[in-house]
XYZ file of C-alpha atoms in Angstrom:
678
model
C 97.475 119.903 79.670
C 99.102 120.406 83.153
C 98.619 123.597 85.192
C 101.266 125.503 87.182
C 101.265 126.449 90.673
C 100.401 129.747 89.713
C 97.483 129.028 87.712
C 96.453 126.551 90.820
C 96.648 129.625 93.211
C 94.404 132.080 91.027
C 91.074 130.739 92.332
C 88.321 128.427 91.041
C 88.743 127.714 87.522
C 85.186 129.175 85.951
C 85.926 130.728 82.811
C 85.727 128.531 81.260
C 84.817 125.239 83.638
C 87.299 122.570 83.550
C 85.885 119.492 81.494
C 83.664 117.008 83.107
C 85.593 113.737 84.374
C 84.984 110.724 86.209
C 86.693 109.079 88.884
C 90.540 107.889 87.807
C 90.260 104.180 88.186
C 94.077 104.352 88.003
C 94.178 105.073 91.978
C 92.409 103.820 94.935
C 89.125 105.187 96.098
C 87.263 105.672 99.052
C 84.401 102.972 99.762
C 81.074 104.564 98.508
C 79.143 106.015 101.550
C 75.434 105.372 102.226
C 74.300 108.587 104.223
C 70.440 107.711 103.796
C 69.427 111.157 103.268
C 65.710 112.101 102.384
C 64.681 113.813 99.484
C 64.817 116.868 101.474
C 68.312 116.407 102.335
C 69.343 115.494 99.135
C 68.209 118.846 97.725
C 70.076 120.764 100.747
C 73.319 118.877 99.934
C 73.216 119.812 96.266
C 72.277 123.574 97.382
C 75.303 123.615 99.543
C 77.545 122.355 97.050
C 76.452 124.830 94.555
C 77.150 127.738 96.863
C 80.884 127.838 95.666
C 80.086 128.596 92.281
C 78.137 131.451 90.585
C 74.402 130.945 89.288
C 75.419 131.138 85.558
C 77.263 127.408 86.365
C 74.294 125.946 88.391
C 72.600 124.436 85.676
C 75.923 122.798 84.474
C 76.874 121.439 87.569
C 73.827 120.596 89.584
C 72.913 117.295 87.487
C 76.581 116.270 87.642
C 76.863 116.996 91.436
C 73.513 115.317 92.167
C 74.866 111.982 90.188
C 78.159 111.961 92.382
C 75.596 112.409 95.569
C 73.775 109.421 94.637
C 76.532 107.036 93.413
C 79.092 107.909 96.165
C 77.414 109.324 99.081
C 79.257 112.504 98.931
C 79.681 115.385 96.861
C 83.659 115.484 95.965
C 83.438 117.728 92.603
C 85.633 115.359 90.529
C 85.517 117.873 87.532
C 87.566 120.342 89.905
C 90.512 117.672 90.807
C 93.466 119.901 89.368
C 95.348 118.646 86.593
C 98.653 119.048 88.289
C 101.094 116.738 90.011
C 100.285 117.389 93.630
C 103.589 116.916 95.762
C 105.347 118.934 98.160
C 107.124 121.322 95.981
C 109.971 123.189 97.504
C 108.551 126.400 99.285
C 110.211 129.147 96.811
C 107.880 127.871 94.060
C 104.602 128.722 95.569
C 103.234 132.271 94.726
C 102.810 133.689 97.919
C 103.130 137.039 99.981
C 104.463 135.244 103.136
C 106.631 132.057 103.751
C 104.156 131.007 106.379
C 101.586 130.676 104.039
C 103.869 129.042 101.416
C 104.800 126.500 104.213
C 101.179 125.664 104.789
C 100.631 125.069 101.298
C 103.891 122.747 101.406
C 101.774 120.835 103.713
C 98.765 120.494 102.118
C 99.911 119.452 99.046
C 102.038 116.592 100.780
C 98.724 115.628 102.321
C 97.285 115.084 99.114
C 100.417 113.388 97.034
C 99.199 110.216 95.640
C 102.192 108.633 97.185
C 100.980 109.829 100.425
C 97.292 109.867 100.330
C 95.227 106.735 100.638
C 92.369 108.182 98.250
C 93.583 111.073 96.826
C 90.605 112.081 94.773
C 88.592 112.003 97.608
C 90.701 114.175 99.482
C 91.652 111.589 102.240
C 94.969 111.376 103.341
C 94.708 108.355 105.692
C 92.045 106.045 108.017
C 89.716 105.654 105.464
C 87.995 108.973 106.082
C 90.718 111.225 107.185
C 90.062 114.123 105.156
C 92.033 117.225 104.245
C 88.760 118.839 102.632
C 85.492 117.834 102.155
C 85.465 118.906 98.354
C 87.989 120.139 95.558
C 86.073 123.683 95.512
C 87.719 123.937 99.031
C 90.913 123.239 98.140
C 90.952 125.806 95.008
C 89.903 128.427 97.298
C 92.631 127.815 100.332
C 95.318 127.724 97.905
C 93.971 130.986 96.571
C 93.438 132.739 99.898
C 97.144 131.463 101.023
C 98.668 132.842 98.074
C 96.832 136.235 98.843
C 97.663 136.173 102.709
C 99.614 138.659 104.569
C 100.976 138.683 108.188
C 98.042 140.893 109.065
C 95.652 138.408 108.265
C 94.130 134.693 109.426
C 92.466 132.058 107.604
C 89.523 130.517 109.402
C 88.700 126.856 108.317
C 85.437 125.344 109.502
C 85.531 121.446 108.662
C 87.335 121.777 105.229
C 85.599 125.158 104.274
C 87.297 128.369 104.101
C 85.279 130.973 106.246
C 87.802 133.358 104.677
C 90.991 135.826 105.416
C 90.035 137.952 108.555
C 92.120 140.951 109.772
C 94.570 139.835 112.448
C 98.071 140.691 113.520
C 101.423 139.068 112.924
C 102.052 137.400 116.402
C 98.363 135.469 115.445
C 98.373 132.120 113.990
C 97.621 132.388 110.108
C 95.430 129.393 110.043
C 92.969 128.246 112.396
C 91.349 125.200 111.843
C 88.404 123.446 113.367
C 86.807 119.779 112.348
C 83.631 118.007 113.312
C 82.981 120.608 116.285
C 79.331 119.177 116.473
C 77.182 119.517 119.439
C 78.022 116.648 121.732
C 74.377 114.971 121.351
C 74.785 114.710 117.629
C 78.055 113.396 117.794
C 77.401 109.889 116.563
C 78.307 107.959 113.346
C 74.606 108.111 111.873
C 74.681 111.944 112.381
C 78.357 112.326 110.891
C 77.455 110.550 107.583
C 74.288 112.719 107.080
C 76.454 115.685 108.050
C 79.531 114.942 105.870
C 77.045 114.109 102.795
C 75.329 117.527 103.174
C 79.042 119.231 103.215
C 78.614 121.112 106.668
C 81.063 119.109 108.560
C 84.252 116.778 108.137
C 86.351 113.959 109.760
C 89.804 115.507 109.812
C 91.203 112.310 111.433
C 94.336 113.508 113.532
C 97.081 115.255 111.089
C 94.973 115.157 107.854
C 92.457 117.633 108.390
C 95.383 119.642 110.026
C 97.786 119.257 106.813
C 100.341 117.902 109.339
C 100.798 114.190 107.957
C 103.929 113.343 106.778
C 103.295 109.803 105.543
C 103.727 106.560 107.028
C 107.033 107.514 108.661
C 104.990 109.495 110.972
C 104.052 106.259 112.509
C 107.011 104.183 112.277
C 108.904 105.580 115.001
C 105.970 104.941 117.493
C 105.540 101.430 116.081
C 109.389 100.804 116.657
C 109.064 101.896 120.224
C 105.995 99.634 120.820
C 107.146 96.758 119.589
C 110.524 97.413 121.137
C 108.681 97.905 124.427
C 106.435 94.970 123.975
C 109.242 92.603 123.989
C 110.878 94.113 127.095
C 107.691 93.902 128.804
C 106.080 90.717 127.607
C 109.178 88.577 126.596
C 111.885 89.887 128.771
C 113.958 90.372 125.481
C 115.727 93.269 124.218
C 116.540 91.352 121.018
C 113.569 90.233 119.020
C 115.420 88.052 116.466
C 113.135 84.787 115.674
C 110.333 86.432 117.354
C 106.950 86.665 115.414
C 104.893 89.896 115.437
C 101.153 89.272 113.569
C 99.295 92.029 112.795
C 96.795 93.751 110.100
C 96.629 96.578 108.124
C 98.932 98.172 105.286
C 97.202 101.179 104.655
C 98.252 104.842 105.465
C 99.103 104.810 109.136
C 99.192 100.783 109.400
C 101.497 100.847 106.523
C 104.374 101.726 108.730
C 104.222 98.211 110.637
C 106.298 96.557 107.978
C 109.008 99.021 108.245
C 109.262 98.918 112.051
C 109.288 95.128 111.999
C 112.559 95.449 110.000
C 113.853 98.007 112.130
C 113.284 96.050 115.204
C 114.841 92.934 113.737
C 111.678 90.764 114.126
C 109.467 88.553 111.920
C 106.644 90.910 111.039
C 103.597 89.486 109.273
C 100.924 91.728 108.092
C 97.764 90.785 106.442
C 95.896 93.303 104.188
C 92.857 92.518 102.157
C 93.577 95.278 99.400
C 95.924 94.312 97.158
C 96.619 97.793 96.127
C 97.673 98.689 99.347
C 99.766 95.836 99.786
C 101.578 96.321 96.379
C 102.130 100.098 97.098
C 104.234 99.042 100.337
C 105.949 96.611 98.294
C 107.000 98.829 95.557
C 107.866 101.436 97.922
C 110.138 98.602 99.718
C 108.771 98.698 102.921
C 107.329 95.237 102.652
C 109.973 92.380 101.872
C 107.886 89.877 100.530
C 104.120 88.864 99.666
C 102.512 85.654 100.621
C 99.423 85.037 98.620
C 98.146 82.037 100.454
C 97.888 80.745 103.911
C 99.961 77.712 103.308
C 102.636 79.882 101.552
C 102.312 82.476 104.807
C 102.586 79.665 107.608
C 105.678 78.221 105.627
C 107.418 81.358 105.374
C 106.565 82.030 109.243
C 108.381 78.780 109.997
C 111.265 79.293 108.341
C 112.094 82.987 109.217
C 111.302 81.762 112.982
C 113.724 79.082 112.705
C 116.443 81.187 110.884
C 115.857 84.221 113.310
C 115.445 86.149 109.977
C 114.240 89.906 109.948
C 111.529 89.817 107.751
C 108.573 91.903 106.799
C 105.710 89.494 105.153
C 102.552 90.960 103.660
C 99.818 88.217 103.577
C 97.156 88.878 101.008
C 93.933 87.819 102.476
C 91.811 88.693 105.752
C 93.585 88.466 108.830
C 90.736 86.679 110.742
C 91.720 83.803 108.351
C 95.156 83.986 109.445
C 94.608 84.070 112.956
C 92.456 80.943 112.715
C 95.013 79.111 110.860
C 97.700 79.910 113.690
C 94.935 78.051 115.993
C 95.028 75.368 113.743
C 98.617 74.774 113.652
C 99.095 75.161 117.324
C 96.117 72.363 117.712
C 97.707 69.931 114.986
C 101.380 70.595 116.010
C 101.468 72.342 119.512
C 103.689 74.788 118.148
C 102.982 78.465 118.817
C 103.942 80.305 115.529
C 103.213 83.919 117.117
C 104.835 85.835 120.335
C 102.993 89.238 119.707
C 99.801 90.405 118.177
C 97.949 93.735 117.580
C 95.839 95.159 114.829
C 95.859 98.408 112.824
C 92.754 98.052 110.889
C 90.687 101.237 110.630
C 88.343 100.010 112.997
C 87.085 103.363 114.172
C 85.313 103.123 110.599
C 84.246 99.829 110.625
C 81.186 99.937 108.512
C 82.379 102.131 105.646
C 85.543 100.398 104.666
C 87.758 100.560 107.648
C 87.364 96.827 108.328
C 86.531 94.073 105.979
C 84.622 90.888 107.193
C 86.107 87.671 106.573
C 82.925 85.959 104.859
C 83.302 88.292 101.717
C 86.041 88.849 99.246
C 87.475 92.422 99.064
C 85.389 92.853 95.926
C 82.028 91.738 97.316
C 82.684 93.583 100.534
C 82.658 96.935 98.899
C 79.554 95.776 96.869
C 77.474 95.021 99.908
C 78.624 97.952 101.825
C 76.834 99.991 99.548
C 73.994 98.078 98.425
C 73.149 96.535 101.874
C 74.529 98.140 104.571
C 72.553 96.542 107.504
C 73.829 93.058 106.295
C 77.553 94.253 106.171
C 77.356 95.455 109.697
C 76.075 91.922 110.599
C 79.113 90.627 108.755
C 81.562 92.779 110.447
C 79.973 92.029 113.921
C 80.395 87.983 113.012
C 83.952 88.492 111.815
C 85.108 90.431 114.830
C 83.633 87.814 116.969
C 85.667 85.067 115.064
C 88.848 87.087 115.374
C 88.654 87.696 119.048
C 88.034 83.873 119.656
C 91.150 82.894 117.721
C 93.297 85.648 119.602
C 92.057 84.488 122.829
C 92.934 80.995 122.204
C 96.372 82.140 121.321
C 96.855 84.229 123.963
C 95.817 81.441 126.327
C 98.989 79.659 124.886
C 101.268 82.223 125.406
C 101.049 84.887 122.883
C 100.875 88.711 124.085
C 97.866 90.819 122.198
C 97.506 94.432 122.958
C 95.126 96.948 121.299
C 96.343 99.427 119.179
C 94.313 102.277 119.713
C 92.213 102.014 116.592
C 88.926 101.276 118.624
C 89.554 97.480 117.761
C 88.664 96.204 121.144
C 85.656 98.921 121.537
C 84.162 97.575 118.033
C 84.385 93.735 119.023
C 82.973 94.265 122.522
C 80.378 96.087 120.658
C 80.214 93.104 118.408
C 79.700 91.236 121.216
C 83.155 89.139 121.308
C 84.551 87.777 124.498
C 86.896 90.991 125.219
C 85.698 92.260 128.877
C 87.410 91.978 132.033
C 85.942 93.472 134.964
C 88.074 95.666 137.282
C 87.977 97.397 140.220
C 87.535 100.522 138.052
C 84.558 99.084 135.914
C 84.535 97.762 132.690
C 87.996 97.172 130.919
C 89.281 95.221 127.955
C 90.918 91.685 128.706
C 93.802 93.290 126.745
C 95.509 96.328 127.226
C 95.430 99.300 125.447
C 99.253 99.555 124.135
C 99.367 103.234 126.177
C 98.256 101.555 129.158
C 101.092 98.856 129.252
C 103.851 100.346 126.687
C 103.697 103.928 125.811
C 101.450 105.722 128.627
C 104.613 105.992 130.878
C 106.835 107.366 128.063
C 103.893 109.979 127.246
C 103.998 110.795 130.994
C 107.743 111.489 131.123
C 106.499 114.246 128.286
C 108.042 111.990 125.431
C 105.897 112.053 122.181
C 106.220 112.326 118.245
C 108.121 115.583 117.594
C 108.442 116.322 113.779
C 109.861 118.481 111.184
C 109.680 119.148 107.608
C 112.262 120.680 105.374
C 110.592 122.985 103.045
C 113.361 123.063 100.672
C 112.245 119.335 99.752
C 115.930 118.879 99.357
C 117.243 115.731 101.055
C 120.562 116.741 102.132
C 118.805 119.499 104.514
C 116.995 116.407 106.283
C 120.241 114.839 106.393
C 121.650 118.148 108.110
C 118.727 118.089 110.549
C 119.171 114.421 111.488
C 122.715 115.223 112.653
C 121.809 118.280 114.370
C 119.332 116.510 116.475
C 121.179 113.844 117.368
C 123.912 115.974 118.512
C 121.403 118.137 120.406
C 120.329 114.881 122.494
C 123.763 113.623 122.906
C 124.553 117.138 124.425
C 121.682 116.766 126.741
C 122.755 113.491 127.878
C 126.206 114.611 128.697
C 124.632 117.446 130.858
C 122.860 115.022 133.155
C 119.361 113.185 133.143
C 117.352 110.834 134.964
C 117.835 107.088 134.330
C 114.161 106.939 132.859
C 114.930 109.804 130.607
C 118.146 108.632 129.584
C 116.655 105.383 128.163
C 114.481 107.399 126.068
C 117.056 109.385 124.844
C 119.276 106.647 123.774
C 116.518 104.752 121.881
C 116.003 108.069 120.112
C 119.579 108.489 119.208
C 119.560 105.026 117.921
C 116.740 105.820 115.886
C 118.016 109.244 114.440
C 121.277 107.915 113.549
C 119.568 104.837 111.486
C 116.773 106.965 110.239
C 118.015 108.121 107.051
C 119.488 104.326 105.735
C 115.972 103.141 105.948
C 114.251 105.059 103.193
C 111.419 106.294 105.030
C 110.510 109.474 103.421
C 107.343 109.356 101.402
C 106.214 112.807 100.118
C 107.991 115.574 101.716
C 111.403 115.627 103.272
C 110.339 114.954 107.334
C 111.505 113.027 110.145
C 109.990 112.400 113.487
C 111.442 111.865 116.853
C 110.239 111.127 120.376
C 111.493 113.933 122.708
C 110.310 115.575 125.716
C 110.339 119.219 126.365
C 113.648 120.003 126.781
C 114.622 118.130 123.605
C 111.981 119.589 121.695
C 113.170 122.872 122.584
C 116.771 122.455 121.973
C 116.151 120.820 118.820
C 114.037 123.619 117.589
C 116.485 126.493 118.494
C 119.423 124.465 116.931
C 117.504 124.128 113.337
C 116.249 127.661 113.666
C 120.083 128.565 113.751
C 120.877 126.415 110.975
C 118.431 127.930 108.660
C 119.428 131.651 109.924
C 123.093 130.124 108.978
C 122.266 128.804 105.601
C 123.402 125.492 106.868
C 119.527 124.560 106.184
C 118.492 126.312 102.813
C 114.847 126.950 103.579
C 112.627 127.189 106.532
C 111.565 124.183 108.325
C 107.904 123.335 109.736
C 108.077 122.034 113.408
C 104.908 120.176 114.332
C 103.878 116.493 116.183
C 101.397 113.861 116.033
C 98.420 114.786 117.784
C 98.884 111.525 119.393
C 101.181 113.121 122.012
C 101.601 113.942 125.702
C 98.835 116.702 125.385
C 97.247 116.669 122.101
C 94.765 114.387 122.584
C 91.866 113.234 124.979
C 90.921 109.923 124.325
C 89.778 107.487 126.711
C 90.669 104.328 124.678
C 93.953 105.511 123.655
C 95.885 108.338 124.702
C 94.358 108.946 128.184
C 93.690 105.314 128.694
C 96.045 105.332 131.532
C 94.147 108.218 133.177
C 92.639 106.573 136.373
C 91.041 109.582 138.030
C 87.794 109.705 136.368
C 88.864 112.291 133.830
C 89.621 110.239 131.004
C 86.567 111.287 128.964
C 87.105 115.010 129.822
C 88.660 116.913 126.872
C 90.062 120.144 128.595
C 93.491 119.306 127.793
C 93.251 119.285 124.268
C 90.974 122.269 123.968
C 93.218 124.189 126.222
C 96.212 122.910 124.382
C 94.702 124.309 121.137
C 93.988 127.832 122.604
C 97.651 127.907 124.164
C 99.379 127.203 121.120
C 97.327 129.735 119.434
C 98.304 132.626 121.487
C 101.941 131.387 122.031
C 103.134 131.747 118.351
C 102.008 128.807 116.426
C 101.813 129.432 112.730
C 98.752 127.383 112.491
C 96.519 125.611 114.992
C 93.613 122.626 114.466
C 90.974 121.322 117.040
C 89.300 117.906 115.945
C 86.548 115.766 117.041
C 87.635 112.239 116.007
C 91.021 110.662 115.331
C 92.119 107.083 115.442
C 89.516 106.039 117.636
C 86.558 107.245 115.907
C 84.106 110.082 115.592
C 82.519 111.196 118.945
C 85.252 109.200 120.678
C 87.985 111.872 121.111
C 89.160 115.314 120.888
C 92.198 116.353 119.756
C 94.322 119.790 119.161
C 97.529 120.220 116.932
C 99.540 123.050 115.719
C 102.278 123.895 113.078
C 105.120 126.462 113.357
C 107.422 127.649 110.734
C 111.184 127.800 111.885
C 112.491 130.679 109.302
C 115.781 131.644 111.114
C 114.298 134.621 112.745
C 114.548 135.438 116.404
C 110.826 135.539 116.663
C 110.627 132.155 115.430
C 112.966 131.123 118.220
C 111.137 132.745 120.625
C 107.758 131.588 119.483
C 109.109 127.601 119.310
C 110.097 128.382 123.036
C 107.094 129.311 123.998
C 104.885 126.906 122.249
C 106.777 123.867 122.618
C 106.896 124.441 126.610
C 103.239 125.075 126.933
C 102.608 122.160 124.514
C 104.232 119.579 126.717
C 103.458 121.085 129.999
C 100.074 121.290 129.856
C 99.937 117.504 129.354
C 102.377 116.496 131.598
C 100.561 118.626 134.398
C 97.203 117.139 133.599
C 98.973 113.541 133.968
C 100.587 114.242 137.386
C 97.183 115.783 138.909
C 95.630 112.308 137.668
C 98.179 110.633 139.942
C 100.921 109.443 137.357
C 104.396 109.112 139.267
C 106.554 109.680 136.030
C 104.419 112.567 135.269
C 104.878 114.263 138.659
C 108.603 113.583 138.578
C 108.719 115.169 134.914
C 106.780 118.318 136.188
C 109.025 118.775 139.255
C 112.116 118.896 137.435
C 110.760 121.141 134.657
C 109.549 123.547 137.610
C 113.220 123.610 138.581
C 114.395 124.784 135.331
C 111.648 127.222 134.943
C 110.837 129.242 138.069
C 107.659 130.898 136.081
C 106.114 127.664 136.114
C 103.800 126.743 138.970
C 101.737 123.619 138.845
C 99.341 122.572 141.165
C 100.528 119.128 142.677
C 98.266 116.435 144.004
C 98.576 115.114 147.502
C 98.227 111.409 147.193
C 96.264 109.582 149.635
C 98.743 106.967 151.251
C 96.365 105.427 153.758
C 93.711 103.788 151.491
C 91.804 102.642 154.544
C 90.636 106.194 155.255
C 88.556 106.050 152.420
C 86.558 102.786 153.243
C 86.393 104.109 157.060
C 84.963 107.411 155.708
C 82.384 105.664 153.455
C 81.444 102.973 156.181
C 82.813 100.559 153.597
C 84.653 98.344 156.278
């Protein structure tokens, strides 16, 4: 029997306990984890899980949780997976004392919606291990706390665990989230697997653990901009008709690639080993066709290329096989069938289901992953070496390849693949990060993935905000902007005018748009006004991907174009989190880990509720100004000319902003002479 939202928010169901249940085999599941706990650590993991329940239930739950731990490598508490259709319900339906808490509920429910989440029963939203919570007891407690929360309380979240509601004040964040804040010397994959199994830490990815994921649409726009600008940079083309983009991954985030290929008008070929993920995108209309064999795939590429078709083609198979076949076709015919290439498998998590080695079938790989992790690791390394070998060969013949910031080149390098290139700044990869060549200058201008979510769950509200946003950006252009900024606004106006036609909403009624500080402020103010006037029927949550100008310190992705030696420093992300908290964000989050992996990145995010009030408008202005300028100022100090120009313009518009500007060394011979290197 289905329960109501009121029952869901009443607290952990203990009297009686829900019936014991196995995993639902009708939905995809996270790969089995192999934490290799000692007997004492197993005992501790079980004791930690039982803390959520009164002693009278321990005898019942202990053997069940122990079986989960040994079978799946983690205690998810499947018994407590709620019997309710988890989705983003209209905000008015949540039993809350404050709309801000209801808005957070709306976002959490969207993150765990089976149409959105990659592994819903394991509370994984995307990326193979991007958790919303560590177990289902945490979910029940959080929903209960949010339903009870007042404007004078803040919910504190420790890596999925609700520490509790603490006295606060109306100007403070309603929720403060940290995920994976592990002492640096213990921020290794091995330590993570153990601590996650113990239930004491969690990998929140970027927007999963901060409740801000909006489905694959969240990365569609960024992928559109990336492929468009890759065509401009590498091929010298504005029109990509007939050009072939080969990549891999149709899961949570990578599922965006098929839709992006259609929007830019190229031939997108995406390999995926998991048939469930492939069929999910096909049924959603994001994938136009499926090829079940290499022969069929190659035939379809040739036909689409010749006819300059717009096509998203899913190949059900391993990407390594496809790369190697493309090499064979070139050797046989002299025909290069691919123009652009990348990879979006979850390589931040290569040994726990993020990357499937070519030597094994999907089923065989999942079995070996849990039965013999060392052999599985060896297969992954060999597969990565084979993949890079094929990519290198095609690149030599004219294909342009870039790293998508998913730790693909990093893991390939660790596997011994031929990806290194020695540069004047030390070891670099032979292929650039897409931030280095494509998106970095956009970030330095202050542009990044701004988002909003209509909590009414009404598509007409989303359509209204689309119109408002396009009008706002056109007004800003009319007032006068620089040529680089005008180009970005023009691309984004084209996007927002077309967005509604591409049926990108999966889950909540949400939209993404790349904008700079001026645009974000103007959009937020306009939408808040629309909520106040009733043009938009319910509050709107504004947020962003953590993958932005100032949200993330990640030397292999977001800060890969920072060349002053500070790319491994995380001051920016931590300052971003703290600054948003005291400037009016409704909730803030700080994570260890993200798209490039545990221990490789620190990122901060926020959510802010626009309820139509003057307070919401002021908070939006304060948060968004800081949220963007923090990153632009840091990029300016590192020597980026785009960021220098952007922060100068921002200081001219806001006299209370004063940023330390760098004095560039014009004559580099001064350095050599001082160091005696001439």
